[in-house]
Amino acid sequence: MNVRVGSWSVRLAPRALLVSVVLVVAGFLVTVAALSTGEFTVPVPDIISAIFGQGTPVAELIVGKLRAPRVVTGLLVGAAFGLSGAIFQSLTRNPLGSPDFIGFTAGASTGGILAVVAGGSAMTIAGGALAGCLVTAVLVYLLAYRGGVQGYRLVLVGIGANALLVAVNSYILTRANINDAASAGAWLTGSLGGRGWDHAWPVALALLVLLPLCLYIARPMRMIEMGDDAAKAMGIKVEVVRVAAVAAGVLLSGVATAAAGPVIFVALAAPQLARRLTRSPGVTLASSALMGAVLLTAADLAAQRVLAPTQLPVGVLTAAIGGTYLVLLLRKDRH
């Protein structure tokens, strides 16, 4: 189905649109559950009143100051990871082409660990994570460049960089004092605990700026999925689109990691789950972002409630879910 507005034409797939609507509804329900439940239950009408500043002082404290920043940060970080994973899986034409596997998350972890060991503030740690992600992305791209960047070469170079950076991270932890190592280890797990509005706003700004760019290059990226030669024959500036896509994906991954730590497997699983639901021949950006938001927020809710009163970092649960999903994915591809 094509929708034309002036000189702009947008193609809408009914099933993908339906899946996106379902994911929005699922995200709303998870958000309500996360805001309502806990040690102190807040009824839904009180949540609405608290959001508009007309609730009781207790409801406004619990919802507005404690739970809402965590939930919003989870939604935004999940969307950023899902969108970043979709970009790299599209570029590499490989379901393993996510920031978790091609070194960008590990690079962000290195920057974050160095900031933690140096005794940096939360802002310094976030800046270190973003800087580490950007530096790693530039190095991986340059090492993979041979008159252009092919998907398989980017994945192979990224996997090698990831292994090297994981070793570097382990070495830094072994050389740090016990308190710094414990703090860095906790940050490496990935968590939404203690997140405030100052964590949510940078991710929201990054999505606001980068989402239009991602939507603009979505169609050229689909052309590149058919091969560079075919895309060039249709007038696509392949390397320009690829650089723009890599830059957007790296920034999204870096900002998300800076806000919540290296929450693994969301960027890997969200695009593939969205693809299977939409039955799309390629990776879909919008549904991947929505899936990432729902997946991370639901995982954080489960991490808080399953073993209550003990609360797990969300990275523990996403690792368990993602590892199981990866095994199933590889087993299916084997057949």
Coordinates of N, CA, C and O in Angstrom, one line a residue, residues 53-201:
G53 N 0.7 15.9 37.6 CA 1.0 16.7 38.8 C -0.2 17.0 39.7 O -0.2 17.9 40.4
Q54 N -1.2 16.1 39.6 CA -2.4 16.3 40.5 C -2.6 15.1 41.4 O -3.7 15.0 42.0
G55 N -1.6 14.3 41.6 CA -1.8 13.1 42.4 C -1.4 13.4 43.9 O -1.0 14.5 44.2
T56 N -1.5 12.4 44.7 CA -1.1 12.6 46.1 C 0.5 12.7 46.2 O 1.2 12.2 45.2
P57 N 1.0 13.3 47.2 CA 2.5 13.4 47.3 C 3.2 12.1 47.2 O 4.2 12.0 46.6
V58 N 2.6 11.0 47.8 CA 3.2 9.7 47.8 C 3.2 9.2 46.3 O 4.3 8.6 45.9
A59 N 2.1 9.3 45.6 CA 2.0 8.8 44.2 C 3.0 9.6 43.3 O 3.6 9.0 42.5
E60 N 3.1 10.9 43.5 CA 3.9 11.7 42.7 C 5.4 11.3 43.0 O 6.2 11.3 42.0
L61 N 5.7 11.0 44.2 CA 7.1 10.6 44.5 C 7.5 9.3 43.9 O 8.5 9.1 43.2
I62 N 6.6 8.3 44.1 CA 6.8 6.9 43.5 C 6.8 6.9 42.0 O 7.7 6.4 41.4
V63 N 5.8 7.5 41.4 CA 5.7 7.5 40.0 C 6.7 8.5 39.3 O 7.4 8.1 38.4
G64 N 6.6 9.7 39.7 CA 7.3 10.8 39.0 C 8.8 10.8 39.3 O 9.6 11.1 38.4
K65 N 9.2 10.4 40.5 CA 10.6 10.5 40.8 C 11.4 9.2 40.8 O 12.6 9.1 40.6
L66 N 10.7 8.1 41.1 CA 11.3 6.8 41.2 C 11.1 5.9 40.0 O 12.1 5.4 39.4
R67 N 9.9 5.7 39.6 CA 9.6 4.6 38.6 C 9.6 5.2 37.2 O 10.1 4.5 36.3
A68 N 9.0 6.3 37.0 CA 8.9 6.9 35.6 C 10.2 7.1 34.9 O 10.4 6.7 33.7
P69 N 11.2 7.7 35.6 CA 12.5 7.8 34.9 C 13.1 6.5 34.5 O 13.7 6.4 33.4
R70 N 13.0 5.5 35.3 CA 13.5 4.2 35.0 C 12.8 3.6 33.8 O 13.4 3.0 32.9
V71 N 11.5 3.7 33.8 CA 10.7 3.1 32.7 C 11.0 3.8 31.4 O 11.2 3.2 30.3
V72 N 11.0 5.1 31.4 CA 11.2 5.9 30.2 C 12.6 5.6 29.7 O 12.8 5.5 28.5
T73 N 13.6 5.6 30.6 CA 15.0 5.3 30.1 C 15.0 3.9 29.5 O 15.7 3.7 28.5
G74 N 14.3 2.9 30.1 CA 14.3 1.6 29.5 C 13.7 1.6 28.1 O 14.2 0.9 27.2
L75 N 12.6 2.3 27.9 CA 11.9 2.4 26.6 C 12.9 3.0 25.6 O 13.0 2.5 24.5
L76 N 13.5 4.1 25.9 CA 14.4 4.8 25.0 C 15.6 4.0 24.7 O 16.0 3.9 23.5
V77 N 16.2 3.4 25.7 CA 17.5 2.6 25.5 C 17.1 1.4 24.7 O 17.9 1.0 23.8
G78 N 16.0 0.7 25.0 CA 15.6 -0.4 24.2 C 15.4 -0.1 22.7 O 15.8 -0.8 21.8
A79 N 14.7 1.1 22.5 CA 14.5 1.5 21.1 C 15.8 1.8 20.4 O 16.0 1.4 19.2
A80 N 16.7 2.4 21.1 CA 18.0 2.8 20.5 C 18.8 1.5 20.2 O 19.4 1.4 19.1
F81 N 18.9 0.5 21.1 CA 19.5 -0.7 20.8 C 18.9 -1.5 19.7 O 19.6 -2.0 18.8
G82 N 17.5 -1.6 19.7 CA 16.9 -2.3 18.6 C 17.1 -1.6 17.3 O 17.3 -2.3 16.3
L83 N 17.1 -0.3 17.2 CA 17.3 0.4 15.9 C 18.8 0.2 15.5 O 19.0 0.0 14.3
S84 N 19.7 0.3 16.4 CA 21.1 0.1 16.1 C 21.4 -1.3 15.6 O 22.0 -1.5 14.5
G85 N 20.8 -2.3 16.2 CA 20.9 -3.7 15.8 C 20.3 -3.9 14.4 O 20.9 -4.6 13.5
A86 N 19.2 -3.3 14.1 CA 18.6 -3.4 12.8 C 19.4 -2.8 11.7 O 19.6 -3.4 10.6
I87 N 20.1 -1.7 12.0 CA 20.9 -1.0 11.0 C 22.1 -1.9 10.7 O 22.4 -2.1 9.5
F88 N 22.8 -2.5 11.7 CA 24.0 -3.3 11.4 C 23.6 -4.6 10.8 O 24.4 -5.1 10.0
Q89 N 22.5 -5.2 11.2 CA 22.1 -6.5 10.6 C 21.7 -6.2 9.1 O 21.9 -7.1 8.3
S90 N 21.1 -5.1 8.8 CA 20.8 -4.8 7.4 C 22.1 -4.6 6.6 O 22.2 -5.1 5.5
L91 N 23.0 -3.8 7.1 CA 24.3 -3.5 6.4 C 25.1 -4.7 6.2 O 25.7 -4.9 5.1
T92 N 25.2 -5.6 7.2 CA 26.0 -6.8 7.1 C 25.3 -8.0 6.4 O 25.9 -9.0 6.1
R93 N 24.0 -7.8 6.3 CA 23.1 -9.0 5.8 C 23.4 -10.2 6.6 O 23.5 -11.3 6.1
N94 N 23.5 -10.0 7.9 CA 23.9 -11.1 8.8 C 23.1 -11.0 10.1 O 23.2 -9.9 10.7
P95 N 22.4 -12.0 10.6 CA 21.7 -11.8 11.9 C 22.6 -11.6 13.1 O 22.1 -11.2 14.2
L96 N 23.9 -11.9 12.9 CA 24.8 -11.7 14.0 C 25.5 -10.4 13.9 O 26.4 -10.1 14.7
G97 N 25.1 -9.6 13.0 CA 25.7 -8.3 12.8 C 25.1 -7.2 13.7 O 24.5 -6.3 13.3
S98 N 25.3 -7.4 15.0 CA 24.8 -6.4 16.0 C 26.0 -5.8 16.7 O 27.1 -6.4 16.7
P99 N 25.8 -4.7 17.4 CA 26.9 -4.1 18.1 C 27.5 -5.0 19.2 O 28.7 -4.8 19.6
D100 N 26.7 -6.0 19.7 CA 27.2 -6.9 20.7 C 28.4 -7.8 20.2 O 29.3 -8.2 20.9
F101 N 28.3 -8.0 18.9 CA 29.2 -9.0 18.3 C 30.4 -8.4 17.5 O 31.4 -9.0 17.3
I102 N 30.1 -7.1 17.0 CA 31.2 -6.5 16.1 C 32.0 -5.5 16.8 O 32.6 -4.6 16.2
G103 N 32.0 -5.6 18.2 CA 33.0 -4.8 18.9 C 32.5 -3.5 19.5 O 33.2 -2.9 20.3
F104 N 31.4 -2.9 19.0 CA 31.1 -1.6 19.4 C 30.6 -1.5 20.9 O 31.0 -0.6 21.6
T105 N 29.9 -2.5 21.3 CA 29.5 -2.5 22.7 C 30.7 -2.8 23.6 O 30.8 -2.2 24.7
A106 N 31.6 -3.6 23.2 CA 32.8 -3.9 23.9 C 33.7 -2.6 24.0 O 34.3 -2.3 25.0
G107 N 33.7 -1.8 22.9 CA 34.5 -0.6 22.9 C 33.9 0.4 23.9 O 34.6 1.1 24.6
A108 N 32.6 0.5 23.9 CA 31.9 1.3 24.9 C 32.2 0.9 26.3 O 32.4 1.7 27.2
S109 N 32.2 -0.4 26.5 CA 32.5 -1.0 27.8 C 33.9 -0.6 28.3 O 34.2 -0.2 29.4
T110 N 34.9 -0.6 27.3 CA 36.3 -0.2 27.7 C 36.3 1.3 28.1 O 36.9 1.6 29.1
G111 N 35.6 2.1 27.4 CA 35.6 3.5 27.8 C 35.0 3.7 29.1 O 35.4 4.5 29.9
G112 N 33.9 3.0 29.4 CA 33.2 3.1 30.6 C 34.0 2.6 31.8 O 34.1 3.2 32.9
I113 N 34.7 1.5 31.6 CA 35.5 0.9 32.7 C 36.7 1.8 33.0 O 37.0 2.0 34.2
L114 N 37.3 2.4 32.0 CA 38.4 3.3 32.3 C 37.9 4.5 33.1 O 38.6 5.0 34.0
A115 N 36.7 5.0 32.8 CA 36.2 6.1 33.5 C 35.9 5.7 35.0 O 36.1 6.5 35.9
V116 N 35.3 4.5 35.1 CA 35.0 4.0 36.5 C 36.3 3.9 37.3 O 36.4 4.3 38.5
V117 N 37.3 3.3 36.7 CA 38.6 3.0 37.4 C 39.2 4.4 37.8 O 39.9 4.5 38.8
A118 N 39.1 5.4 36.9 CA 39.6 6.7 37.2 C 38.8 7.5 38.2 O 39.2 8.6 38.5
G119 N 37.8 6.9 38.7 CA 37.0 7.6 39.7 C 36.1 8.7 39.1 O 35.7 9.6 39.8
G120 N 35.6 8.5 37.9 CA 34.8 9.5 37.2 C 33.4 9.5 37.7 O 32.9 8.5 38.3
S121 N 32.7 10.6 37.5 CA 31.3 10.7 37.8 C 30.4 9.9 36.8 O 30.9 9.4 35.8
A122 N 29.1 9.9 37.1 CA 28.2 9.3 36.2 C 28.3 9.9 34.8 O 28.2 9.2 33.8
M123 N 28.4 11.2 34.7 CA 28.5 11.9 33.4 C 29.8 11.5 32.7 O 29.9 11.3 31.5
T124 N 30.9 11.4 33.5 CA 32.2 11.0 32.9 C 32.1 9.6 32.4 O 32.7 9.3 31.3
I125 N 31.5 8.7 33.1 CA 31.4 7.3 32.7 C 30.6 7.2 31.4 O 30.9 6.5 30.4
A126 N 29.5 8.0 31.3 CA 28.7 8.0 30.1 C 29.5 8.6 28.9 O 29.5 8.0 27.8
G127 N 30.3 9.6 29.2 CA 31.1 10.2 28.1 C 32.2 9.2 27.7 O 32.5 9.1 26.5
G128 N 32.8 8.5 28.6 CA 33.8 7.5 28.3 C 33.2 6.4 27.5 O 33.8 5.9 26.5
A129 N 32.0 5.9 27.8 CA 31.4 4.8 27.0 C 31.1 5.3 25.6 O 31.3 4.5 24.6
L130 N 30.6 6.5 25.4 CA 30.3 7.0 24.1 C 31.6 7.2 23.3 O 31.7 6.8 22.1
A131 N 32.6 7.7 23.9 CA 33.9 7.9 23.2 C 34.5 6.5 22.8 O 35.0 6.4 21.7
G132 N 34.4 5.6 23.7 CA 35.0 4.2 23.4 C 34.3 3.6 22.3 O 34.9 3.0 21.4
C133 N 32.9 3.8 22.2 CA 32.2 3.2 21.1 C 32.5 3.9 19.8 O 32.7 3.2 18.7
L134 N 32.7 5.2 19.8 CA 33.0 5.9 18.5 C 34.4 5.5 18.0 O 34.6 5.3 16.8
V135 N 35.4 5.5 19.0 CA 36.8 5.2 18.6 C 36.8 3.8 18.0 O 37.5 3.5 17.0
T136 N 36.1 2.8 18.6 CA 36.1 1.4 18.2 C 35.5 1.3 16.8 O 36.0 0.6 15.9
A137 N 34.4 2.1 16.6 CA 33.7 2.1 15.3 C 34.6 2.6 14.2 O 34.7 2.0 13.1
V138 N 35.3 3.7 14.4 CA 36.2 4.2 13.4 C 37.3 3.2 13.1 O 37.6 3.0 11.9
L139 N 37.9 2.6 14.1 CA 39.0 1.6 13.8 C 38.5 0.4 13.1 O 39.1 -0.1 12.1
V140 N 37.3 -0.1 13.5 CA 36.8 -1.3 12.8 C 36.5 -1.0 11.4 O 36.7 -1.7 10.4
Y141 N 35.9 0.2 11.1 CA 35.5 0.6 9.8 C 36.8 0.8 8.9 O 36.8 0.3 7.7
L142 N 37.8 1.4 9.4 CA 39.0 1.6 8.7 C 39.7 0.2 8.4 O 40.2 0.0 7.3
L143 N 39.7 -0.7 9.3 CA 40.3 -2.0 9.1 C 39.6 -2.8 8.1 O 40.1 -3.6 7.4
A144 N 38.2 -2.6 8.1 CA 37.4 -3.4 7.2 C 37.3 -2.8 5.8 O 36.8 -3.4 4.8
Y145 N 37.8 -1.5 5.6 CA 37.7 -0.8 4.3 C 38.7 -1.3 3.3 O 39.9 -1.3 3.6
R146 N 38.3 -1.8 2.2 CA 39.1 -2.2 1.1 C 38.4 -1.7 -0.2 O 37.8 -2.5 -0.9
G147 N 38.5 -0.4 -0.5 CA 37.8 0.2 -1.6 C 36.3 0.2 -1.3 O 35.5 0.3 -2.3
G148 N 35.9 0.1 -0.1 CA 34.5 -0.1 0.3 C 34.5 -1.1 1.4 O 35.5 -1.7 1.8
V149 N 33.3 -1.2 2.1 CA 33.2 -2.1 3.2 C 32.1 -3.1 2.9 O 30.9 -2.8 2.7
Q150 N 32.5 -4.4 2.8 CA 31.6 -5.5 2.6 C 31.1 -6.0 4.0 O 31.8 -5.9 5.0
G151 N 29.8 -6.5 4.0 CA 29.2 -6.9 5.2 C 30.0 -8.0 5.9 O 30.2 -7.9 7.2
Y152 N 30.4 -9.0 5.2 CA 31.1 -10.1 5.9 C 32.5 -9.6 6.4 O 32.9 -10.1 7.5
R153 N 33.2 -8.7 5.8 CA 34.4 -8.2 6.3 C 34.2 -7.4 7.6 O 35.0 -7.5 8.5
L154 N 33.1 -6.6 7.6 CA 32.8 -5.8 8.8 C 32.6 -6.7 10.0 O 33.0 -6.5 11.1
V155 N 31.8 -7.8 9.7 CA 31.5 -8.7 10.8 C 32.8 -9.4 11.3 O 33.0 -9.5 12.5
L156 N 33.7 -9.9 10.4 CA 34.9 -10.6 10.8 C 35.8 -9.7 11.6 O 36.4 -10.1 12.6
V157 N 36.0 -8.5 11.0 CA 36.9 -7.5 11.7 C 36.3 -7.2 13.1 O 37.0 -7.1 14.1
G158 N 35.0 -7.0 13.1 CA 34.3 -6.6 14.4 C 34.4 -7.7 15.4 O 34.6 -7.4 16.6
I159 N 34.3 -9.0 15.0 CA 34.4 -10.1 15.9 C 35.8 -10.1 16.5 O 36.0 -10.3 17.7
G160 N 36.8 -9.9 15.7 CA 38.2 -9.9 16.2 C 38.4 -8.7 17.1 O 39.0 -8.9 18.2
A161 N 37.9 -7.5 16.8 CA 38.0 -6.4 17.7 C 37.3 -6.6 19.0 O 37.7 -6.3 20.1
N162 N 36.1 -7.3 18.9 CA 35.4 -7.6 20.1 C 36.2 -8.5 21.1 O 36.2 -8.3 22.3
A163 N 36.8 -9.5 20.5 CA 37.6 -10.5 21.3 C 38.7 -9.7 22.0 O 39.0 -9.9 23.2
L164 N 39.4 -8.9 21.2 CA 40.5 -8.1 21.7 C 40.1 -7.2 22.9 O 40.7 -7.1 23.9
L165 N 39.0 -6.5 22.7 CA 38.5 -5.5 23.7 C 38.0 -6.2 24.9 O 38.2 -5.7 26.0
V166 N 37.4 -7.4 24.8 CA 37.0 -8.2 26.0 C 38.2 -8.5 26.8 O 38.2 -8.4 28.0
A167 N 39.3 -8.9 26.1 CA 40.5 -9.2 26.8 C 41.1 -8.0 27.5 O 41.5 -8.1 28.7
V168 N 41.0 -6.8 26.9 CA 41.5 -5.6 27.4 C 40.7 -5.2 28.7 O 41.2 -4.8 29.7
N169 N 39.4 -5.4 28.6 CA 38.5 -5.1 29.7 C 38.8 -6.0 30.9 O 38.8 -5.5 32.1
S170 N 39.0 -7.3 30.6 CA 39.4 -8.2 31.7 C 40.7 -7.8 32.4 O 40.8 -7.9 33.6
Y171 N 41.7 -7.4 31.6 CA 43.0 -7.0 32.1 C 42.8 -5.8 33.0 O 43.4 -5.7 34.1
I172 N 42.0 -4.8 32.5 CA 41.8 -3.6 33.3 C 41.2 -3.9 34.7 O 41.6 -3.4 35.7
L173 N 40.2 -4.8 34.7 CA 39.6 -5.2 35.9 C 40.5 -5.9 36.9 O 40.5 -5.7 38.1
T174 N 41.4 -6.7 36.3 CA 42.4 -7.4 37.2 C 43.4 -6.5 37.8 O 43.9 -6.8 38.9
R175 N 43.7 -5.4 37.1 CA 44.7 -4.4 37.6 C 44.1 -3.4 38.5 O 44.8 -2.7 39.2
A176 N 42.7 -3.2 38.5 CA 42.1 -2.2 39.3 C 42.0 -2.7 40.8 O 42.0 -3.9 41.1
N177 N 41.8 -1.7 41.7 CA 41.6 -2.1 43.1 C 40.2 -2.7 43.3 O 39.4 -2.6 42.4
I178 N 40.0 -3.4 44.4 CA 38.8 -4.2 44.5 C 37.5 -3.4 44.4 O 36.5 -3.9 43.9
N179 N 37.5 -2.2 45.0 CA 36.3 -1.4 44.9 C 36.0 -0.9 43.5 O 34.8 -1.0 43.1
D180 N 37.0 -0.4 42.8 CA 36.8 0.0 41.4 C 36.4 -1.2 40.6 O 35.5 -1.0 39.7
A181 N 37.0 -2.3 40.8 CA 36.7 -3.5 40.0 C 35.2 -3.9 40.2 O 34.5 -4.3 39.3
A182 N 34.8 -3.8 41.5 CA 33.4 -4.2 41.8 C 32.4 -3.2 41.1 O 31.4 -3.6 40.6
S183 N 32.7 -1.9 41.2 CA 31.9 -0.9 40.5 C 31.8 -1.1 39.0 O 30.8 -1.0 38.4
A184 N 33.0 -1.4 38.4 CA 33.0 -1.6 37.0 C 32.3 -2.8 36.6 O 31.6 -2.9 35.6
G185 N 32.4 -3.9 37.4 CA 31.7 -5.1 37.1 C 30.2 -4.9 37.2 O 29.5 -5.5 36.3
A186 N 29.8 -4.2 38.1 CA 28.3 -3.9 38.2 C 27.8 -3.1 37.0 O 26.8 -3.4 36.5
W187 N 28.6 -2.1 36.6 CA 28.2 -1.3 35.4 C 28.2 -2.2 34.2 O 27.4 -2.0 33.3
L188 N 29.2 -3.1 34.1 CA 29.3 -4.0 32.9 C 28.1 -4.9 32.7 O 27.8 -5.3 31.6
T189 N 27.4 -5.2 33.8 CA 26.2 -6.1 33.7 C 25.1 -5.4 33.0 O 24.3 -6.1 32.2
G190 N 25.0 -4.1 33.1 CA 23.9 -3.4 32.4 C 22.7 -3.3 33.4 O 22.1 -4.4 33.8
S191 N 22.3 -2.1 33.7 CA 21.2 -2.0 34.7 C 20.4 -0.7 34.5 O 21.0 0.3 34.0
L192 N 19.1 -0.7 34.8 CA 18.3 0.5 34.8 C 18.1 1.0 36.2 O 17.3 2.0 36.4
G193 N 18.7 0.4 37.2 CA 18.5 0.8 38.6 C 19.1 2.2 38.8 O 20.2 2.5 38.4
G194 N 18.3 3.0 39.5 CA 18.8 4.3 39.9 C 18.8 5.3 38.7 O 19.4 6.4 38.9
R195 N 18.2 5.0 37.6 CA 18.2 5.9 36.5 C 17.3 7.0 36.7 O 16.1 6.8 37.1
G196 N 17.7 8.2 36.3 CA 16.9 9.4 36.5 C 16.6 10.1 35.1 O 17.0 9.6 34.1
W197 N 16.0 11.2 35.2 CA 15.7 11.9 33.9 C 16.9 12.4 33.2 O 16.9 12.5 32.0
D198 N 18.0 12.6 33.9 CA 19.3 13.0 33.3 C 19.9 11.9 32.4 O 20.7 12.1 31.6
H199 N 19.5 10.6 32.7 CA 19.9 9.5 31.8 C 19.0 9.4 30.6 O 19.4 9.0 29.5
A200 N 17.7 9.8 30.8 CA 16.7 9.6 29.7 C 16.9 10.7 28.6 O 16.7 10.4 27.4
W201 N 17.1 11.9 29.0 CA 17.1 13.0 28.0 C 18.2 12.9 26.9 O 17.8 13.1 25.7

